[in-house]
């Protein structure tokens, strides 16, 4: 049981709700447009969770073997860092998770498109391979893009654009303009979560030569960048509410602005990166809340 609890902890369950926020939002739009499918939705959630868990395991492995996870790290301890799981054990777990992720993605794509939509089947299978590769290459290998300040781009694209727009296409077999602003919003807020994580770890990242965007721009510029992407997410989601307004229920999601604005004030005033860790969970959960309320509000 102790070994199981270690693996569960390594999967970092607290990161999982954010990963499916785009799926929730796309599913609500699918319900609104009469193309929702429970099996596709369930498989989309399971596939997304498998990708996120794969990313978490790969990050533990990549940062662990590089020595980036050390005593200077502020966040929760990692498995390799503490010696609870060996690099070889983690590598084997990654290989198993890759197989699970690909299998789930295959069933999802086949269920959604079958043999009738061959082009979409090929495109989404390539996206699945790209997702698996991106999840691993974030920290693993000598050419890891998370060490080159490109993590924000990955998060924006995969957690925002692909998550929302891609999931909607799985349901509808076509693109609808209604999903673009919400997709960008979720992508920006997901990037804000990563930026917050990198602001928290900026000192240990510098010592480990992990060149995140925060390390490149400096903590004060990172605060400005953080304010801009959250502010832009608020503006674009508000624009969505106006452009697609049919009733005041559509604007339910604006209540999520309150914790986001409070959060921005805390970040701008912060002088100790150690105090940023509790904010990570708040922003992640607020993003999920916004996605749920935006989706449900669109249905009412």
Short mmCIF file of C-alpha atoms in Angstrom, two decimals, residues 16-257:
data_model
loop_
_atom_site.label_atom_id
_atom_site.label_comp_id
_atom_site.label_asym_id
_atom_site.label_seq_id
_atom_site.Cartn_x
_atom_site.Cartn_y
_atom_site.Cartn_z
CA UNK A 16 -5.40 16.72 -13.19
CA UNK A 17 -8.51 18.95 -12.89
CA UNK A 18 -6.83 21.75 -14.87
CA UNK A 19 -5.94 19.32 -17.68
CA UNK A 20 -9.60 18.47 -18.35
CA UNK A 21 -10.99 22.01 -18.11
CA UNK A 22 -10.86 22.33 -21.90
CA UNK A 23 -12.64 18.98 -22.31
CA UNK A 24 -15.42 20.14 -19.99
CA UNK A 25 -15.86 23.36 -21.96
CA UNK A 26 -15.84 21.67 -25.37
CA UNK A 27 -18.33 19.08 -24.12
CA UNK A 28 -20.76 21.80 -23.05
CA UNK A 29 -20.55 23.41 -26.49
CA UNK A 30 -21.17 19.99 -28.04
CA UNK A 31 -24.28 19.53 -25.88
CA UNK A 32 -25.51 22.98 -26.96
CA UNK A 33 -25.05 22.12 -30.64
CA UNK A 34 -26.59 18.65 -30.28
CA UNK A 35 -23.49 16.61 -31.10
CA UNK A 36 -22.39 15.41 -27.66
CA UNK A 37 -21.50 11.73 -27.27
CA UNK A 38 -20.97 10.21 -23.82
CA UNK A 39 -18.48 7.60 -24.97
CA UNK A 40 -16.38 10.16 -26.84
CA UNK A 41 -16.50 12.46 -23.82
CA UNK A 42 -15.45 9.73 -21.40
CA UNK A 43 -12.59 8.60 -23.63
CA UNK A 44 -11.50 12.23 -24.14
CA UNK A 45 -11.25 12.71 -20.37
CA UNK A 46 -9.36 9.44 -19.86
CA UNK A 47 -6.97 10.20 -22.73
CA UNK A 48 -6.29 13.71 -21.45
CA UNK A 49 -5.67 12.43 -17.92
CA UNK A 50 -3.25 9.82 -19.27
CA UNK A 51 -1.34 12.53 -21.16
CA UNK A 52 -1.16 14.69 -18.01
CA UNK A 53 0.02 11.80 -15.86
CA UNK A 54 2.61 10.94 -18.51
CA UNK A 55 3.81 14.54 -18.43
CA UNK A 56 4.05 14.46 -14.63
CA UNK A 57 6.04 11.23 -14.62
CA UNK A 58 8.32 12.48 -17.39
CA UNK A 59 8.90 15.77 -15.54
CA UNK A 60 9.82 13.86 -12.39
CA UNK A 61 12.25 11.75 -14.41
CA UNK A 62 13.72 14.57 -16.52
CA UNK A 63 14.23 17.02 -13.66
CA UNK A 64 15.35 14.20 -11.36
CA UNK A 65 18.15 12.81 -13.52
CA UNK A 66 19.32 16.33 -14.41
CA UNK A 67 19.51 17.30 -10.74
CA UNK A 68 17.04 20.15 -11.20
CA UNK A 69 14.91 18.76 -8.37
CA UNK A 70 17.08 19.38 -5.35
CA UNK A 71 16.90 20.78 -1.83
CA UNK A 72 16.46 24.30 -3.21
CA UNK A 73 13.14 23.39 -4.82
CA UNK A 74 10.16 25.01 -3.11
CA UNK A 75 7.28 22.89 -4.42
CA UNK A 76 6.22 19.39 -3.36
CA UNK A 77 9.03 16.81 -3.26
CA UNK A 78 9.43 14.64 -6.35
CA UNK A 79 9.83 10.85 -6.23
CA UNK A 80 13.31 10.62 -7.78
CA UNK A 81 14.44 13.64 -5.82
CA UNK A 82 13.63 11.90 -2.52
CA UNK A 83 14.83 8.48 -3.66
CA UNK A 84 11.40 6.89 -3.21
CA UNK A 85 11.45 5.76 -6.85
CA UNK A 86 14.58 5.01 -8.86
CA UNK A 87 15.19 6.52 -12.31
CA UNK A 88 14.90 3.05 -13.89
CA UNK A 89 11.55 2.42 -12.19
CA UNK A 90 10.29 5.81 -13.35
CA UNK A 91 11.48 5.19 -16.90
CA UNK A 92 9.62 1.87 -16.99
CA UNK A 93 6.48 3.59 -15.68
CA UNK A 94 6.79 6.19 -18.45
CA UNK A 95 6.98 3.46 -21.11
CA UNK A 96 3.85 1.77 -19.70
CA UNK A 97 2.04 5.10 -19.60
CA UNK A 98 2.99 5.82 -23.22
CA UNK A 99 1.32 2.56 -24.28
CA UNK A 100 -1.78 3.38 -22.23
CA UNK A 101 -1.98 6.90 -23.67
CA UNK A 102 -1.64 5.70 -27.26
CA UNK A 103 -4.22 2.94 -26.73
CA UNK A 104 -6.74 5.38 -25.22
CA UNK A 105 -6.09 7.90 -27.99
CA UNK A 106 -6.62 5.19 -30.62
CA UNK A 107 -9.98 4.15 -29.12
CA UNK A 108 -11.02 7.78 -28.79
CA UNK A 109 -10.18 8.62 -32.39
CA UNK A 110 -11.79 5.46 -33.77
CA UNK A 111 -14.94 6.01 -31.68
CA UNK A 112 -15.22 9.63 -32.80
CA UNK A 113 -14.43 9.27 -36.49
CA UNK A 114 -14.55 5.57 -37.40
CA UNK A 115 -13.72 4.97 -41.04
CA UNK A 116 -16.00 7.69 -42.39
CA UNK A 117 -13.67 10.59 -41.59
CA UNK A 118 -10.29 9.28 -42.71
CA UNK A 119 -8.58 12.68 -42.93
CA UNK A 120 -9.60 13.65 -39.40
CA UNK A 121 -8.52 10.21 -38.15
CA UNK A 122 -5.03 10.73 -39.58
CA UNK A 123 -4.76 14.31 -38.27
CA UNK A 124 -5.84 13.37 -34.76
CA UNK A 125 -3.60 10.33 -34.63
CA UNK A 126 -0.67 12.61 -35.51
CA UNK A 127 -1.83 15.02 -32.79
CA UNK A 128 -1.88 12.14 -30.31
CA UNK A 129 1.71 11.22 -31.21
CA UNK A 130 2.68 14.89 -30.92
CA UNK A 131 1.01 15.09 -27.49
CA UNK A 132 2.89 12.05 -26.21
CA UNK A 133 6.18 13.37 -27.59
CA UNK A 134 5.61 16.85 -26.16
CA UNK A 135 4.72 15.46 -22.73
CA UNK A 136 8.03 13.59 -22.60
CA UNK A 137 10.31 16.15 -24.27
CA UNK A 138 9.33 18.93 -21.87
CA UNK A 139 12.11 17.94 -19.46
CA UNK A 140 13.55 14.67 -20.79
CA UNK A 141 16.65 14.61 -22.99
CA UNK A 142 19.41 17.06 -23.87
CA UNK A 143 17.05 19.04 -26.12
CA UNK A 144 14.20 19.42 -23.60
CA UNK A 145 12.19 22.48 -24.61
CA UNK A 146 11.16 23.19 -21.01
CA UNK A 147 14.80 24.13 -20.44
CA UNK A 148 14.69 26.64 -23.32
CA UNK A 149 11.80 28.81 -22.18
CA UNK A 150 9.26 27.17 -24.51
CA UNK A 151 7.03 25.56 -21.89
CA UNK A 152 4.47 28.36 -22.03
CA UNK A 153 3.94 27.78 -25.76
CA UNK A 154 3.41 24.04 -25.18
CA UNK A 155 0.87 24.65 -22.41
CA UNK A 156 -1.03 27.28 -24.40
CA UNK A 157 -1.29 25.07 -27.49
CA UNK A 158 -2.04 21.71 -25.87
CA UNK A 159 -4.06 22.79 -22.81
CA UNK A 160 -5.93 25.53 -24.65
CA UNK A 161 -6.21 25.28 -28.43
CA UNK A 162 -5.97 21.52 -28.89
CA UNK A 163 -7.90 20.70 -25.73
CA UNK A 164 -10.95 22.86 -26.51
CA UNK A 165 -10.96 23.05 -30.30
CA UNK A 166 -9.69 19.50 -30.78
CA UNK A 167 -12.21 18.01 -28.38
CA UNK A 168 -15.06 19.88 -30.04
CA UNK A 169 -14.04 18.50 -33.44
CA UNK A 170 -14.13 14.99 -31.96
CA UNK A 171 -17.80 15.57 -31.27
CA UNK A 172 -18.89 17.68 -34.24
CA UNK A 173 -16.42 16.54 -36.97
CA UNK A 174 -16.07 20.24 -37.85
CA UNK A 175 -14.83 23.51 -36.37
CA UNK A 176 -17.20 26.10 -34.89
CA UNK A 177 -16.13 29.72 -34.36
CA UNK A 178 -17.77 29.67 -30.92
CA UNK A 179 -14.87 27.66 -29.45
CA UNK A 180 -11.96 29.94 -30.40
CA UNK A 181 -12.14 32.62 -27.70
CA UNK A 182 -12.77 30.06 -24.92
CA UNK A 183 -9.85 27.97 -26.21
CA UNK A 184 -7.50 30.95 -26.09
CA UNK A 185 -8.80 31.87 -22.63
CA UNK A 186 -8.11 28.41 -21.18
CA UNK A 187 -4.72 28.33 -22.89
CA UNK A 188 -3.71 31.69 -21.39
CA UNK A 189 -4.81 30.73 -17.88
CA UNK A 190 -2.99 27.39 -18.16
CA UNK A 191 0.14 29.26 -19.23
CA UNK A 192 -0.33 31.50 -16.18
CA UNK A 193 -0.27 28.42 -13.94
CA UNK A 194 3.03 27.33 -15.49
CA UNK A 195 4.44 30.85 -15.21
CA UNK A 196 3.49 30.91 -11.53
CA UNK A 197 5.24 27.57 -11.06
CA UNK A 198 8.35 28.96 -12.76
CA UNK A 199 8.28 32.14 -10.65
CA UNK A 200 8.17 29.98 -7.54
CA UNK A 201 11.13 27.89 -8.71
CA UNK A 202 13.16 30.67 -10.32
CA UNK A 203 16.12 30.48 -7.94
CA UNK A 204 16.52 26.71 -8.04
CA UNK A 205 16.03 26.76 -11.84
CA UNK A 206 18.85 29.29 -12.20
CA UNK A 207 21.20 27.10 -10.16
CA UNK A 208 20.26 24.04 -12.24
CA UNK A 209 20.57 25.92 -15.56
CA UNK A 210 16.90 25.33 -16.35
CA UNK A 211 16.21 28.33 -18.57
CA UNK A 212 12.50 28.95 -18.18
CA UNK A 213 10.81 32.06 -19.51
CA UNK A 214 10.94 33.53 -15.99
CA UNK A 215 14.70 32.93 -15.79
CA UNK A 216 15.09 34.65 -19.17
CA UNK A 217 13.00 37.74 -18.41
CA UNK A 218 13.58 38.12 -14.67
CA UNK A 219 11.07 37.99 -11.84
CA UNK A 220 9.75 41.55 -12.19
CA UNK A 221 9.10 41.20 -15.92
CA UNK A 222 7.57 37.78 -15.19
CA UNK A 223 5.07 39.48 -12.89
CA UNK A 224 4.12 41.87 -15.69
CA UNK A 225 3.84 38.99 -18.15
CA UNK A 226 1.68 37.11 -15.63
CA UNK A 227 -0.62 40.12 -15.27
CA UNK A 228 -0.89 40.54 -19.04
CA UNK A 229 -1.84 36.92 -19.85
CA UNK A 230 -4.42 36.72 -17.05
CA UNK A 231 -5.75 40.16 -17.99
CA UNK A 232 -5.97 39.09 -21.64
CA UNK A 233 -7.82 35.93 -20.61
CA UNK A 234 -10.33 38.07 -18.72
CA UNK A 235 -10.79 40.45 -21.67
CA UNK A 236 -11.19 37.68 -24.26
CA UNK A 237 -13.59 35.65 -22.14
CA UNK A 238 -15.58 38.83 -21.52
CA UNK A 239 -15.64 39.47 -25.26
CA UNK A 240 -16.93 35.94 -25.76
CA UNK A 241 -19.72 36.63 -23.25
CA UNK A 242 -20.73 39.76 -25.16
CA UNK A 243 -20.51 38.34 -28.67
CA UNK A 244 -22.49 35.20 -27.84
CA UNK A 245 -24.88 36.75 -25.33
CA UNK A 246 -28.39 35.32 -25.25
CA UNK A 247 -29.19 35.59 -21.53
CA UNK A 248 -27.49 36.73 -18.34
CA UNK A 249 -26.79 33.08 -17.51
CA UNK A 250 -24.13 33.28 -20.24
CA UNK A 251 -22.15 35.60 -17.99
CA UNK A 252 -22.02 33.31 -14.95
CA UNK A 253 -18.31 32.79 -15.46
CA UNK A 254 -17.44 36.41 -14.58
CA UNK A 255 -17.50 35.43 -10.89
CA UNK A 256 -14.18 33.70 -11.60
CA UNK A 257 -12.69 37.13 -12.29
#
